[in-house]
mmCIF file of C-alpha atoms in Angstrom:
data_model
loop_
_atom_site.group_PDB
_atom_site.id
_atom_site.type_symbol
_atom_site.label_atom_id
_atom_site.label_comp_id
_atom_site.label_asym_id
_atom_site.label_seq_id
_atom_site.Cartn_x
_atom_site.Cartn_y
_atom_site.Cartn_z
ATOM 1 C CA MET N 1 7.299 -59.963 119.862
ATOM 2 C CA ARG N 2 5.729 -57.261 118.399
ATOM 3 C CA LEU N 3 6.028 -53.925 118.963
ATOM 4 C CA ARG N 4 2.436 -50.964 117.784
ATOM 5 C CA PHE N 5 3.023 -47.339 118.664
ATOM 6 C CA LEU N 6 0.328 -45.284 117.201
ATOM 7 C CA ARG N 7 0.455 -41.118 117.227
ATOM 8 C CA ASN N 8 -2.703 -39.350 116.168
ATOM 9 C CA LYS N 9 -1.790 -35.024 115.826
ATOM 10 C CA LEU N 10 -4.643 -32.923 114.985
ATOM 11 C CA VAL N 11 -4.070 -29.000 114.346
ATOM 12 C CA GLU N 12 -7.521 -26.786 114.411
ATOM 13 C CA VAL N 13 -7.908 -23.107 113.035
ATOM 14 C CA GLU N 14 -11.398 -20.953 114.424
ATOM 15 C CA PRO N 15 -11.514 -17.727 112.942
ATOM 16 C CA LEU N 16 -13.489 -16.497 116.567
ATOM 17 C CA PRO N 17 -15.841 -13.584 116.631
ATOM 18 C CA ASN N 18 -13.529 -10.613 116.930
ATOM 19 C CA GLY N 19 -11.853 -11.944 114.227
ATOM 20 C CA ASP N 20 -9.116 -12.957 115.748
ATOM 21 C CA LEU N 21 -7.466 -16.776 115.430
ATOM 22 C CA ALA N 22 -7.860 -19.378 117.737
ATOM 23 C CA VAL N 23 -5.368 -22.221 116.578
ATOM 24 C CA SER N 24 -5.383 -25.784 118.702
ATOM 25 C CA TRP N 25 -2.240 -28.153 118.542
ATOM 26 C CA ARG N 26 -2.046 -31.508 119.962
ATOM 27 C CA LEU N 27 -0.818 -34.558 119.972
ATOM 28 C CA THR N 28 -1.594 -38.136 121.602
ATOM 29 C CA ASP N 29 1.089 -41.174 121.125
ATOM 30 C CA ASP N 30 2.163 -43.406 123.564
ATOM 31 C CA LEU N 31 4.693 -41.378 125.005
ATOM 32 C CA LEU N 32 3.326 -37.807 124.527
ATOM 33 C CA LYS N 33 0.259 -35.794 125.253
ATOM 34 C CA ALA N 34 0.652 -32.754 125.122
ATOM 35 C CA GLU N 35 -2.005 -29.487 123.761
ATOM 36 C CA VAL N 36 -0.751 -25.578 122.712
ATOM 37 C CA ASN N 37 -3.115 -23.547 121.846
ATOM 38 C CA LEU N 38 -2.845 -19.755 121.240
ATOM 39 C CA ILE N 39 -4.612 -17.286 119.366
ATOM 40 C CA PHE N 40 -3.546 -15.384 116.600
ATOM 41 C CA GLN N 41 -4.478 -11.735 115.974
ATOM 42 C CA PRO N 42 -4.201 -10.678 112.559
ATOM 43 C CA PRO N 43 -3.459 -8.849 110.115
ATOM 44 C CA ASP N 44 -0.237 -9.142 111.741
ATOM 45 C CA LEU N 45 -0.548 -12.312 112.876
ATOM 46 C CA GLU N 46 0.559 -11.430 116.262
ATOM 47 C CA ILE N 47 0.489 -14.170 118.787
ATOM 48 C CA MET N 48 -1.459 -12.610 121.701
ATOM 49 C CA GLU N 49 -2.281 -15.537 123.784
ATOM 50 C CA ALA N 50 -0.490 -19.175 124.376
ATOM 51 C CA GLU N 51 -0.689 -21.300 126.549
ATOM 52 C CA ALA N 52 0.043 -25.259 126.861
ATOM 53 C CA ARG N 53 -1.132 -28.112 129.164
ATOM 54 C CA LEU N 54 1.955 -31.736 128.507
ATOM 55 C CA GLU N 55 -0.089 -34.465 130.876
ATOM 56 C CA ARG N 56 2.452 -37.224 129.521
ATOM 57 C CA TYR N 57 6.383 -36.243 128.590
ATOM 58 C CA PRO N 58 9.334 -38.148 128.678
ATOM 59 C CA ARG N 59 12.033 -35.509 129.662
ATOM 60 C CA PRO N 60 11.893 -33.976 133.099
ATOM 61 C CA GLU N 61 13.082 -30.659 132.034
ATOM 62 C CA TRP N 62 10.052 -30.327 129.024
ATOM 63 C CA SER N 63 8.137 -29.524 132.769
ATOM 64 C CA SER N 64 8.547 -25.458 131.874
ATOM 65 C CA ALA N 65 6.433 -25.908 128.616
ATOM 66 C CA PRO N 66 3.276 -24.093 130.164
ATOM 67 C CA GLU N 67 5.688 -21.201 130.953
ATOM 68 C CA LEU N 68 7.743 -21.232 128.412
ATOM 69 C CA VAL N 69 5.488 -21.392 125.590
ATOM 70 C CA LYS N 70 4.477 -17.813 126.706
ATOM 71 C CA LYS N 71 7.123 -15.792 125.426
ATOM 72 C CA VAL N 72 6.002 -16.992 122.191
ATOM 73 C CA ILE N 73 3.864 -13.962 122.525
ATOM 74 C CA GLY N 74 3.719 -10.539 120.511
ATOM 75 C CA VAL N 75 5.965 -13.519 118.027
ATOM 76 C CA ARG N 76 4.360 -12.612 113.783
ATOM 77 C CA VAL N 77 4.216 -15.213 111.251
ATOM 78 C CA GLY N 78 6.347 -14.460 108.788
ATOM 79 C CA PRO N 79 10.399 -14.002 107.943
ATOM 80 C CA GLY N 80 12.362 -15.543 110.787
ATOM 81 C CA LEU N 81 9.486 -16.937 112.520
ATOM 82 C CA ARG N 82 11.521 -20.144 112.415
ATOM 83 C CA LYS N 83 14.913 -18.134 113.884
ATOM 84 C CA ILE N 84 13.146 -16.416 116.282
ATOM 85 C CA VAL N 85 11.128 -19.555 117.997
ATOM 86 C CA PRO N 86 13.818 -21.715 118.504
ATOM 87 C CA GLY N 87 15.656 -18.996 120.210
ATOM 88 C CA LEU N 88 12.744 -18.341 122.391
ATOM 89 C CA VAL N 89 11.858 -21.528 123.086
ATOM 90 C CA GLY N 90 13.947 -24.189 122.523
ATOM 91 C CA GLY N 91 18.127 -24.726 123.135
ATOM 92 C CA GLU N 92 19.281 -26.873 126.525
ATOM 93 C CA LYS N 93 16.116 -25.294 128.801
ATOM 94 C CA GLY N 94 13.886 -25.385 126.148
ATOM 95 C CA CYS N 95 11.268 -27.619 124.524
ATOM 96 C CA PRO N 96 11.288 -28.976 120.569
ATOM 97 C CA LEU N 97 7.764 -30.120 121.219
ATOM 98 C CA ILE N 98 7.104 -26.342 121.643
ATOM 99 C CA VAL N 99 8.956 -25.137 119.189
ATOM 100 C CA TYR N 100 7.424 -27.715 116.718
ATOM 101 C CA ALA N 101 4.021 -26.785 118.256
ATOM 102 C CA VAL N 102 4.351 -23.095 117.571
ATOM 103 C CA LEU N 103 5.578 -23.817 114.169
ATOM 104 C CA GLU N 104 3.530 -26.042 112.775
ATOM 105 C CA ALA N 105 0.579 -23.892 114.084
ATOM 106 C CA SER N 106 1.868 -21.075 112.650
ATOM 107 C CA ASN N 107 1.936 -22.760 109.200
ATOM 108 C CA ALA N 108 -1.684 -23.490 109.907
ATOM 109 C CA VAL N 109 -3.024 -20.058 110.200
ATOM 110 C CA ILE N 110 -1.348 -19.255 106.499
ATOM 111 C CA LEU N 111 -3.168 -22.637 105.027
ATOM 112 C CA HIS N 112 -6.728 -20.774 106.823
ATOM 113 C CA PHE N 113 -5.597 -18.002 104.390
ATOM 114 C CA THR N 114 -4.176 -19.855 101.367
ATOM 115 C CA ARG N 115 -6.818 -22.560 101.495
ATOM 116 C CA PRO N 116 -9.769 -20.927 99.592
ATOM 117 C CA GLY N 117 -7.980 -18.430 97.020
ATOM 118 C CA LEU N 118 -5.816 -22.052 96.207
ATOM 119 C CA GLN N 119 -9.296 -24.017 95.976
ATOM 120 C CA ALA N 120 -11.275 -20.957 93.695
ATOM 121 C CA SER N 121 -7.427 -21.123 91.935
ATOM 122 C CA ALA N 122 -7.728 -24.847 90.992
ATOM 123 C CA ASP N 123 -11.134 -24.715 89.060
ATOM 124 C CA ILE N 124 -9.629 -22.707 87.093
ATOM 125 C CA GLN N 125 -9.895 -24.487 83.668
ATOM 126 C CA ASP N 126 -7.079 -22.414 81.724
ATOM 127 C CA ASP N 127 -3.453 -22.614 83.017
ATOM 128 C CA GLU N 128 -2.591 -19.023 82.297
ATOM 129 C CA GLY N 129 -6.579 -17.691 84.051
ATOM 130 C CA ARG N 130 -4.762 -20.197 87.231
ATOM 131 C CA MET N 131 -1.426 -18.132 87.088
ATOM 132 C CA ALA N 132 -3.073 -14.914 86.464
ATOM 133 C CA ARG N 133 -5.118 -15.640 90.126
ATOM 134 C CA LEU N 134 -2.716 -17.120 91.979
ATOM 135 C CA ARG N 135 0.009 -14.165 91.091
ATOM 136 C CA ASP N 136 -3.043 -11.705 92.247
ATOM 137 C CA MET N 137 -3.280 -13.379 95.777
ATOM 138 C CA ILE N 138 0.588 -12.928 95.553
ATOM 139 C CA LYS N 139 0.374 -9.281 95.026
ATOM 140 C CA ASN N 140 -2.432 -8.601 97.110
ATOM 141 C CA ASN N 141 -0.853 -10.279 100.120
ATOM 142 C CA PRO N 142 3.490 -10.161 99.854
ATOM 143 C CA ARG N 143 3.249 -12.142 103.524
ATOM 144 C CA LEU N 144 2.791 -14.979 101.396
ATOM 145 C CA VAL N 145 6.016 -14.311 99.489
ATOM 146 C CA ARG N 146 8.452 -17.710 99.998
ATOM 147 C CA SER N 147 6.358 -19.075 102.598
ATOM 148 C CA CYS N 148 5.618 -22.390 101.447
ATOM 149 C CA ILE N 149 7.130 -24.403 98.681
ATOM 150 C CA SER N 150 4.068 -23.045 95.990
ATOM 151 C CA PHE N 151 5.699 -19.285 96.929
ATOM 152 C CA GLN N 152 8.852 -20.062 96.717
ATOM 153 C CA ASP N 153 11.339 -17.802 94.352
ATOM 154 C CA ASP N 154 12.059 -20.595 91.808
ATOM 155 C CA SER N 155 8.334 -21.892 91.633
ATOM 156 C CA PRO N 156 6.302 -21.432 88.493
ATOM 157 C CA ILE N 157 3.392 -19.427 90.299
ATOM 158 C CA MET N 158 6.006 -16.448 91.373
ATOM 159 C CA GLN N 159 7.946 -16.837 88.296
ATOM 160 C CA GLY N 160 7.387 -13.393 86.140
ATOM 161 C CA LEU N 161 6.572 -11.933 89.236
ATOM 162 C CA LYS N 162 8.708 -8.995 89.998
ATOM 163 C CA LEU N 163 8.431 -8.509 93.915
#
């Protein structure tokens, strides 16, 4: 007997005309079909709107997800996010799928802002020039510090910066 399992996940960030960012997170597999849509407002990256739809889910207690996700409205992308979101929508009466979706959508927002700078830095042939460009990017956007592995305290990019 052969078992198959198929999973598709998609996270999209779309800038809106008013400057906000719409993030759509979708997961479809043989057991689950879920969608979470969030609106983030720069510069604080505060979650202004949140909605969730679960069409297929394996646990009855996850049926509260559309109401649970509204608890993240007002949360900002920044330090403590990985503790705040599970505290609001996780736990025994929560939904780990919603926790995962909100955290992944927040990562997508961070990547939306960091990718252009990282791509521009990659085009610089001189290693020292590339590092100077990345360090300049960190000084201009301190929220990047510890936001991903590239900007951890012990990374080559962060070495030499006195932040």
